[in-house]
Coordinates of C-alpha atoms in Angstrom, one line a residue:
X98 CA 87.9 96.4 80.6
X99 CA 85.6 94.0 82.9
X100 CA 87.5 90.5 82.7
X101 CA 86.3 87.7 84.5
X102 CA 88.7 85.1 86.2
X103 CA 87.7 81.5 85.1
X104 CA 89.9 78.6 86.4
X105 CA 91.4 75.8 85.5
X106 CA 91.9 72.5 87.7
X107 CA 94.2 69.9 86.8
X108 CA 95.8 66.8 88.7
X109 CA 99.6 66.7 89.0
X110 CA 101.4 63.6 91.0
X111 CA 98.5 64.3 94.1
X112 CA 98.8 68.4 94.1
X113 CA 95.9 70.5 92.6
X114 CA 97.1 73.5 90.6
X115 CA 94.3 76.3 89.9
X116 CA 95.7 78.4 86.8
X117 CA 95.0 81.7 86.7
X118 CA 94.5 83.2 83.1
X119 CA 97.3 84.4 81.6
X120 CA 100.0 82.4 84.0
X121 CA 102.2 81.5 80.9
X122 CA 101.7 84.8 79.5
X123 CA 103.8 88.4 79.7
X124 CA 103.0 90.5 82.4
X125 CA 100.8 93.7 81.0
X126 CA 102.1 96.9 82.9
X127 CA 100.3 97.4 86.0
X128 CA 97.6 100.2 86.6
X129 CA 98.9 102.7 88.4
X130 CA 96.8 105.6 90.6
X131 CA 98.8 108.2 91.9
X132 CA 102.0 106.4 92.5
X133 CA 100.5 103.3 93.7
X134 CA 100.4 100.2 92.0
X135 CA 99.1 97.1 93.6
X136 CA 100.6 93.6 94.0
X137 CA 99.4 91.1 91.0
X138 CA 99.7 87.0 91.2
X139 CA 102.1 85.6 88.8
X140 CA 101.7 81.5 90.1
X141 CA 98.4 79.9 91.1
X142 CA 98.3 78.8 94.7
X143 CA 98.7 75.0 95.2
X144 CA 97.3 72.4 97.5
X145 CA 98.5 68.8 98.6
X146 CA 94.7 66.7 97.1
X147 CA 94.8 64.7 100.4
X148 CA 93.9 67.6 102.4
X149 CA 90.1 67.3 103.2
X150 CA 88.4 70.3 103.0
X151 CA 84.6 70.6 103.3
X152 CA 82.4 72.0 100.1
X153 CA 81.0 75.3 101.3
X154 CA 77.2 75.0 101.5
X155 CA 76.8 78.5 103.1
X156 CA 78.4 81.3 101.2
X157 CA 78.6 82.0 97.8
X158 CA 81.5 84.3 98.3
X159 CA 84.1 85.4 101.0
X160 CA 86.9 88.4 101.2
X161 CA 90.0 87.8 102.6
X162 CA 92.7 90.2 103.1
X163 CA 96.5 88.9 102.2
X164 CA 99.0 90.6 103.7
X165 CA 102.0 90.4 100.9
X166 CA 106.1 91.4 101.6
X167 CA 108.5 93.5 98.9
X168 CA 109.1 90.1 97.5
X169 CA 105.9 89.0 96.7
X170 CA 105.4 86.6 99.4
X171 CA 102.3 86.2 101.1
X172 CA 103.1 86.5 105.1
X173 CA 99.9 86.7 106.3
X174 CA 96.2 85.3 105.5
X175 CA 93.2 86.8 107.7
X176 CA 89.4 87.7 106.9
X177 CA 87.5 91.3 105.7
X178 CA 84.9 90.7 108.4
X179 CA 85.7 88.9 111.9
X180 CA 82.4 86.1 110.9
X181 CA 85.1 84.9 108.4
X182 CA 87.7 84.3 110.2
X183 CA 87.4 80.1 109.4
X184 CA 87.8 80.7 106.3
X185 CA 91.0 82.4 106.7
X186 CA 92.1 79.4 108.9
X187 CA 90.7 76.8 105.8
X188 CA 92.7 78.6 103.4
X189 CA 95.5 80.3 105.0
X190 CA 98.1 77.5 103.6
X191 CA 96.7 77.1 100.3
X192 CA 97.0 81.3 99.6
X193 CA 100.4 81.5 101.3
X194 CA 101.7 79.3 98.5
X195 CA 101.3 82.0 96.1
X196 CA 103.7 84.4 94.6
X197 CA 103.5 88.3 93.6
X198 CA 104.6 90.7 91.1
X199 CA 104.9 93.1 94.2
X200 CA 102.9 96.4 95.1
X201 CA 105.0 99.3 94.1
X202 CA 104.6 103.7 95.6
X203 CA 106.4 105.7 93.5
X204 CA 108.5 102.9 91.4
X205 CA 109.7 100.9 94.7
X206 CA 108.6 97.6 96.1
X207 CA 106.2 98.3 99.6
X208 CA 104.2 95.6 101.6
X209 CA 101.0 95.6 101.0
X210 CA 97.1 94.2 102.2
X211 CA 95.8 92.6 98.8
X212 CA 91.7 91.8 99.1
X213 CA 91.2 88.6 97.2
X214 CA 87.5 87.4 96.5
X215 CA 86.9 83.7 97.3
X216 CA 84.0 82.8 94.8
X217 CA 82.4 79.1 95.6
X218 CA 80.8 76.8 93.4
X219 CA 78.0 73.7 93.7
X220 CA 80.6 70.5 94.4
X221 CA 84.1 72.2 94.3
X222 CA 85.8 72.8 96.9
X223 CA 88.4 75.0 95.5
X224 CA 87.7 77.9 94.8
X225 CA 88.1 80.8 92.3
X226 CA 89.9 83.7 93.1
X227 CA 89.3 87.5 91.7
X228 CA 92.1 89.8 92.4
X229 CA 91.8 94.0 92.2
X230 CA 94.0 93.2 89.3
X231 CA 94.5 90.4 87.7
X232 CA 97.0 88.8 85.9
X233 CA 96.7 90.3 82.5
X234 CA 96.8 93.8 84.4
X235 CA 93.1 94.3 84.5
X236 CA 91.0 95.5 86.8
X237 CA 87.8 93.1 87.3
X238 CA 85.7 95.3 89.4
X239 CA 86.4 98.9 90.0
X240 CA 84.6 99.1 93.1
X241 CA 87.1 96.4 94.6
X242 CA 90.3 98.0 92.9
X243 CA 89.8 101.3 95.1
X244 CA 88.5 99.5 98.5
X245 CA 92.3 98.2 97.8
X246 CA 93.7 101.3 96.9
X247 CA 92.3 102.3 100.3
X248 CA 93.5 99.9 102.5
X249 CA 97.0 100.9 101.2
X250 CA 97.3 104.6 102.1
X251 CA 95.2 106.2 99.3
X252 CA 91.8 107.8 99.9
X253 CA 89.7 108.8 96.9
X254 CA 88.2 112.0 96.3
X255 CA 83.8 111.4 97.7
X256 CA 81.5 113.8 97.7
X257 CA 80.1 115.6 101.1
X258 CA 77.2 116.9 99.7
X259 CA 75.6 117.9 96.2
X260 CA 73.2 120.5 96.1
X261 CA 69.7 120.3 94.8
X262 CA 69.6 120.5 90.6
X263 CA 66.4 120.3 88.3
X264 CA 65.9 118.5 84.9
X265 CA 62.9 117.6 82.7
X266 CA 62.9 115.0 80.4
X267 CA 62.2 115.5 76.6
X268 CA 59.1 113.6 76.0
X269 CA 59.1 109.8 76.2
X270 CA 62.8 108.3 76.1
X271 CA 63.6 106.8 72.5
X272 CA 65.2 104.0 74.2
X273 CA 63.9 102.6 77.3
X274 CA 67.0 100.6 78.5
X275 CA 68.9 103.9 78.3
X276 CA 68.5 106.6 80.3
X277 CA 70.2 110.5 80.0
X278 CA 73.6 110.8 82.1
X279 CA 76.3 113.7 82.0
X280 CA 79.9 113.6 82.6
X281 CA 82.2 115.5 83.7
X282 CA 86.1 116.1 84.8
X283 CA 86.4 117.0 87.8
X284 CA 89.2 119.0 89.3
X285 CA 89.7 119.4 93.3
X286 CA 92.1 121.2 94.7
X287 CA 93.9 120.0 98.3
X288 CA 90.7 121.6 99.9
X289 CA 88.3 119.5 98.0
X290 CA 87.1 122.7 96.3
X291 CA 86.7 122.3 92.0
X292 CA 89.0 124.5 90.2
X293 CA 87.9 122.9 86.6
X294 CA 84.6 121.2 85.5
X295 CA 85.2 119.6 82.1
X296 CA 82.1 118.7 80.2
X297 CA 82.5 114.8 78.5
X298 CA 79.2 113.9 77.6
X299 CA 78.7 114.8 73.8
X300 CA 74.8 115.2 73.6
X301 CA 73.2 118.6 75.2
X302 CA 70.5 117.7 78.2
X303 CA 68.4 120.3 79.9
X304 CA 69.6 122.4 82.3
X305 CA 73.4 121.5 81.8
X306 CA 74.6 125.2 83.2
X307 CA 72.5 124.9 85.7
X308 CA 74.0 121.3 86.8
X309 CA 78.0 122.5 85.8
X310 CA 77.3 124.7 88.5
X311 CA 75.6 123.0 91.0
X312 CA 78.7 121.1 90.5
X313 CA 81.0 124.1 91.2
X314 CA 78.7 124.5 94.5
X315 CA 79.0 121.0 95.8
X316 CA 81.3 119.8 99.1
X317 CA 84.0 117.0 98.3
X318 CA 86.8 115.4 99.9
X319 CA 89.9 115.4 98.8
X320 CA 92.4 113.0 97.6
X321 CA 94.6 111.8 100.1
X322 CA 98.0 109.9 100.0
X323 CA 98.8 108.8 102.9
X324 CA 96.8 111.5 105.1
X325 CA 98.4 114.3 102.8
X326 CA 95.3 115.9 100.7
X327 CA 96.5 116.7 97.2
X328 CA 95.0 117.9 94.5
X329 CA 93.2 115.2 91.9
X330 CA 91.3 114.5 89.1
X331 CA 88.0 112.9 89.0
X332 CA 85.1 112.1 87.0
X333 CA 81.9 112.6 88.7
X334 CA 78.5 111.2 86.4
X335 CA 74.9 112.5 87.0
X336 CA 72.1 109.7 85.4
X337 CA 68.8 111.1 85.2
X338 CA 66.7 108.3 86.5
X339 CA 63.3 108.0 85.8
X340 CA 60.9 108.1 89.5
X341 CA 63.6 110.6 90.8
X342 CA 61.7 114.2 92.0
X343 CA 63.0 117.2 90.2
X344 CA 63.9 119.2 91.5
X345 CA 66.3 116.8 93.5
X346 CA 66.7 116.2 96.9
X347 CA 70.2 118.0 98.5
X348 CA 71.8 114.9 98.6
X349 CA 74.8 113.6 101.8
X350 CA 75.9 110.0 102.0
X351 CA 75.5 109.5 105.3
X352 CA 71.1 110.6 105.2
X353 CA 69.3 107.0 105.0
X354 CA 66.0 108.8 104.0
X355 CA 67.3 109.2 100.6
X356 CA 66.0 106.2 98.6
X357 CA 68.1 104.2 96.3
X358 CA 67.7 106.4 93.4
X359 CA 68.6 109.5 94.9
X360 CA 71.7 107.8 96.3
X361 CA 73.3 106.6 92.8
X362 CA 72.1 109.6 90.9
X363 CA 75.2 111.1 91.6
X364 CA 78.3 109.3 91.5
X365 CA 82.3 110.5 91.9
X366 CA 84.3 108.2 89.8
X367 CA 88.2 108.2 91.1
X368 CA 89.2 107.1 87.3
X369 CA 88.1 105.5 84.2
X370 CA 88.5 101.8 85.0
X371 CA 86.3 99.2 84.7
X372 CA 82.6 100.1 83.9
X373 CA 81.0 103.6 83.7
X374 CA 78.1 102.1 85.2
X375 CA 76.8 98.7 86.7
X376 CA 73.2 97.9 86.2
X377 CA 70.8 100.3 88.1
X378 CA 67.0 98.9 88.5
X379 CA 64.4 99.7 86.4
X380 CA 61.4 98.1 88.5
X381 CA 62.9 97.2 92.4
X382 CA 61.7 100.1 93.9
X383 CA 62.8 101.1 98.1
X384 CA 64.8 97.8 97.8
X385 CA 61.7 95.6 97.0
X386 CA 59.9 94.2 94.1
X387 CA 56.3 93.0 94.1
X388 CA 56.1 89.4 92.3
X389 CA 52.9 87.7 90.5
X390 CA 53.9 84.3 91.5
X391 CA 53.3 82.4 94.8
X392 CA 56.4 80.9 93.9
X393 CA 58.3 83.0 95.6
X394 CA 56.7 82.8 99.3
X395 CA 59.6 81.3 101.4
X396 CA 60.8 82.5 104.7
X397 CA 64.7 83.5 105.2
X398 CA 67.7 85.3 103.3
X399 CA 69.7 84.4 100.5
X400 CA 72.7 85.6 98.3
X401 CA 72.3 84.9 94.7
X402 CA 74.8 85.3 91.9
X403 CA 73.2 86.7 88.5
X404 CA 74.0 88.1 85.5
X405 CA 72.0 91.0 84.0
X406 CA 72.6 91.2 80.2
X407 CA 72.6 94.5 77.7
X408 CA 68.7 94.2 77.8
X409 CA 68.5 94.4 81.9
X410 CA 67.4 90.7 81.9
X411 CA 68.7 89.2 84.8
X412 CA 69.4 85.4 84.7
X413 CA 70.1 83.2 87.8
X414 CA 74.1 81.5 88.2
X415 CA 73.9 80.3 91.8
X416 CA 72.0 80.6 94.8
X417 CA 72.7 80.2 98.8
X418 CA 70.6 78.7 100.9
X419 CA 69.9 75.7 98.4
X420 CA 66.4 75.8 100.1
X421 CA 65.7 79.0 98.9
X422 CA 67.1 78.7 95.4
X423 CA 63.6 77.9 94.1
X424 CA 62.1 81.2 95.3
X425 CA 65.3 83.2 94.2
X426 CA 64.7 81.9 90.8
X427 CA 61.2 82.7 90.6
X428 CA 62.0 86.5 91.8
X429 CA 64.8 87.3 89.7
X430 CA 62.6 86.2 86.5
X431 CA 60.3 89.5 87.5
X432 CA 63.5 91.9 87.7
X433 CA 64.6 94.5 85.3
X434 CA 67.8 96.7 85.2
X435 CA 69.2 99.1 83.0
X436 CA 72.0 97.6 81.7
X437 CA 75.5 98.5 82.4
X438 CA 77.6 100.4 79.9
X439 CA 81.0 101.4 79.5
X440 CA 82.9 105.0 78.7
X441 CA 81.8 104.8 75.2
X442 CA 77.9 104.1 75.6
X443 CA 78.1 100.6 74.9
X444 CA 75.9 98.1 76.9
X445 CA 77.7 95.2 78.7
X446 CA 76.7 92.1 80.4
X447 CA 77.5 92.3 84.1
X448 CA 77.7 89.3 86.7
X449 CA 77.4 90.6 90.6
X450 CA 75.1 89.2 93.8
X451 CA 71.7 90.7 95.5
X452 CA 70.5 89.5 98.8
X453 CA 67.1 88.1 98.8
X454 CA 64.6 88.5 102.1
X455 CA 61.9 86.3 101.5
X456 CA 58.7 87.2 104.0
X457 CA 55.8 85.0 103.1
X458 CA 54.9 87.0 100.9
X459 CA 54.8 88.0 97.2
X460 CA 56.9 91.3 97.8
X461 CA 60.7 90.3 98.4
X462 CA 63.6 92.7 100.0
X463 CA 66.3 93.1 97.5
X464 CA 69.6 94.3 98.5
X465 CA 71.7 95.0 95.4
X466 CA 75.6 94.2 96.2
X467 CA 77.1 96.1 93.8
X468 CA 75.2 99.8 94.7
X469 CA 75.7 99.4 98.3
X470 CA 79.8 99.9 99.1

């Protein structure tokens, strides 16, 4: 279901009209979670040319948060994070131009705060904009379709704590850009307390009774619509990650001591949208990876955009600070990820940013984007 937006410019009597795919096309019915369904653009945003505004040289992406009425007007344009707030002035006109299917709870139009993702590119000064849904009723990212589901009265269901479960590995793994996961429905009641655990995953893994009820033991919060709990379904995925300890440490969200690993090894999935899984790392290990090149000495921090594809190789799209881009590209050559994969097993190519913190030195801090919200 991952769809990317790619845009269109075109030159009209001086106005520049960004197309958003499917414009011309019908409508697909909206997803729905719980009653809520969230606003989706039916016309691109349009801007006089003769307005000068400057190529962005410092960001390779921006969220801002549209505020949009029970008609699908935008009324108000501001930023995610008070650094942005210039952007939100640059663009406030341009995104107040465009025009909504409206946000529906419960089958009637409601006002709503819509995140859209300003993506940047090398000599454009438009740029391209990814909605939580998009035009042909998908859902781009999943992470960024339930950060809007949040900001409009809906908490998912997150886990408070998951006890401590072993598992051994069956000799070597056949495939090494695979690794063993287990699935399951997951049925909380308005307490947070399971009521049903529904296996998913086809193939048998060690210790599965053991881990169904470890499951039955953990602490979750609830669903809740607009500060009601209420009971929910959810789908919560255990990967079995090679350099993880068995048996596993008792795992919270808010302890930092818990390494990377530990903290995706254990995942709560409100629905069954978008990807099962993004890329997880095979060889960045406490955030860093160790390079053979002095090419990647360099002092400072940058955001890159890649794309990992269904062999973990992760290729280089764009990089911020242009100074740096040399010593991003030399570091992303020495990453490897397993790939990301969808409900039914199957690998998929995934684009998403890290943030590179180059030291003088051969090891580099990565921060991957997509496993830290």
């Amino acid at each position: 279901m991952l769809k990317s937006l790619f845009n269109r410019y075109a030159t009209v009597f001086g106005l520049v009209i960004l197309f958003l795919p499917g414009l011309l096309a019908g409508a697909e019915p909206k997803p729905e979670y719980y009653g809520l369904s969230l606003a989706v653009p039916v016309t691109a945003p349009v801007m006089d040319s003769t307005i000068n505004l400057p190529y962005n040289v410092n960001r390779i992406y921006v969220d801002l948060l549209l505020l949009v009425d029970r008609a699908g007007e935008v009324t108000e344009v501001s930023a995610a994070a008070p650094v942005d707030s210039n952007y939100a002035e640059y663009y406030r006109d341009y995104l107040r131009t465009m025009r909504f299917q409206p946000g529906t709870f419960n089958k009637k139009p409601v006002e709503q705060i819509l995140p859209v993702r300003l993506v940047f590119k090398a000599h454009q000064r438009l740029p391209e904009l990814t909605f939580p849904v998009d035009r042909d009723g998908l859902i781009p990212d999943r992470d960024f379709y339930f950060a809007a589901v949040g900001l409009n009265g809906i908490d998912v269901p997150r886990i408070e704590l998951f006890p401590s479960y072993n598992y051994k590995y069956k000799g070597i793994l056949s495939d090494s850009l695979n690794y063993p996961y287990f699935l399951v429905k997951l049925t909380l009641d308005e307490t947070g307390r399971p009521t049903e655990i529904k296996k998913l995953s086809n193939i048998s893994l060690p210790f599965t009774d053991q881990i169904i009820n470890v499951i039955n033991w953990g602490n979750y919060t609830p669903l809740k619509i607009k500060g009601k709990p209420t009971v929910s379904e959810s789908f919560l995925l255990i990967s079995h990650l090679p350099q993880v300890n068995y048996p596993t440490n008792v795992y919270t969200p808010d302890d930092s001591t818990l390494s990377l690993r530990d903290r995706i090894r254990v995942r709560l999935l409100p629905d069954t949208v978008g990807l099962m899984s993004p890329p997880l790392p095979r060889n960045i290990i406490d955030n860093k990876i160790v390079c053979a090149s002095d090419e990647v000495f360099g002092s400072g921090e940058a955001t890159a955009l890649v794309t990992v594809d269904t062999l973990g190789r992760v290729w280089l799209v764009d990089a911020i600070p242009s100074k740096l881009k040399k010593n991003v590209f030399a570091s992303v050559k020495y990453m490897s990820f397993f790939p990301a994969f969808d409900y039914q097993g199957h690998r998929q190519s995934f684009k998403g940013y890290l943030r590179l913190t180059f030291q003088n030195s051969k090891t580099v801090g990565v921060d991957i984007l997509w496993l830290s919200q």
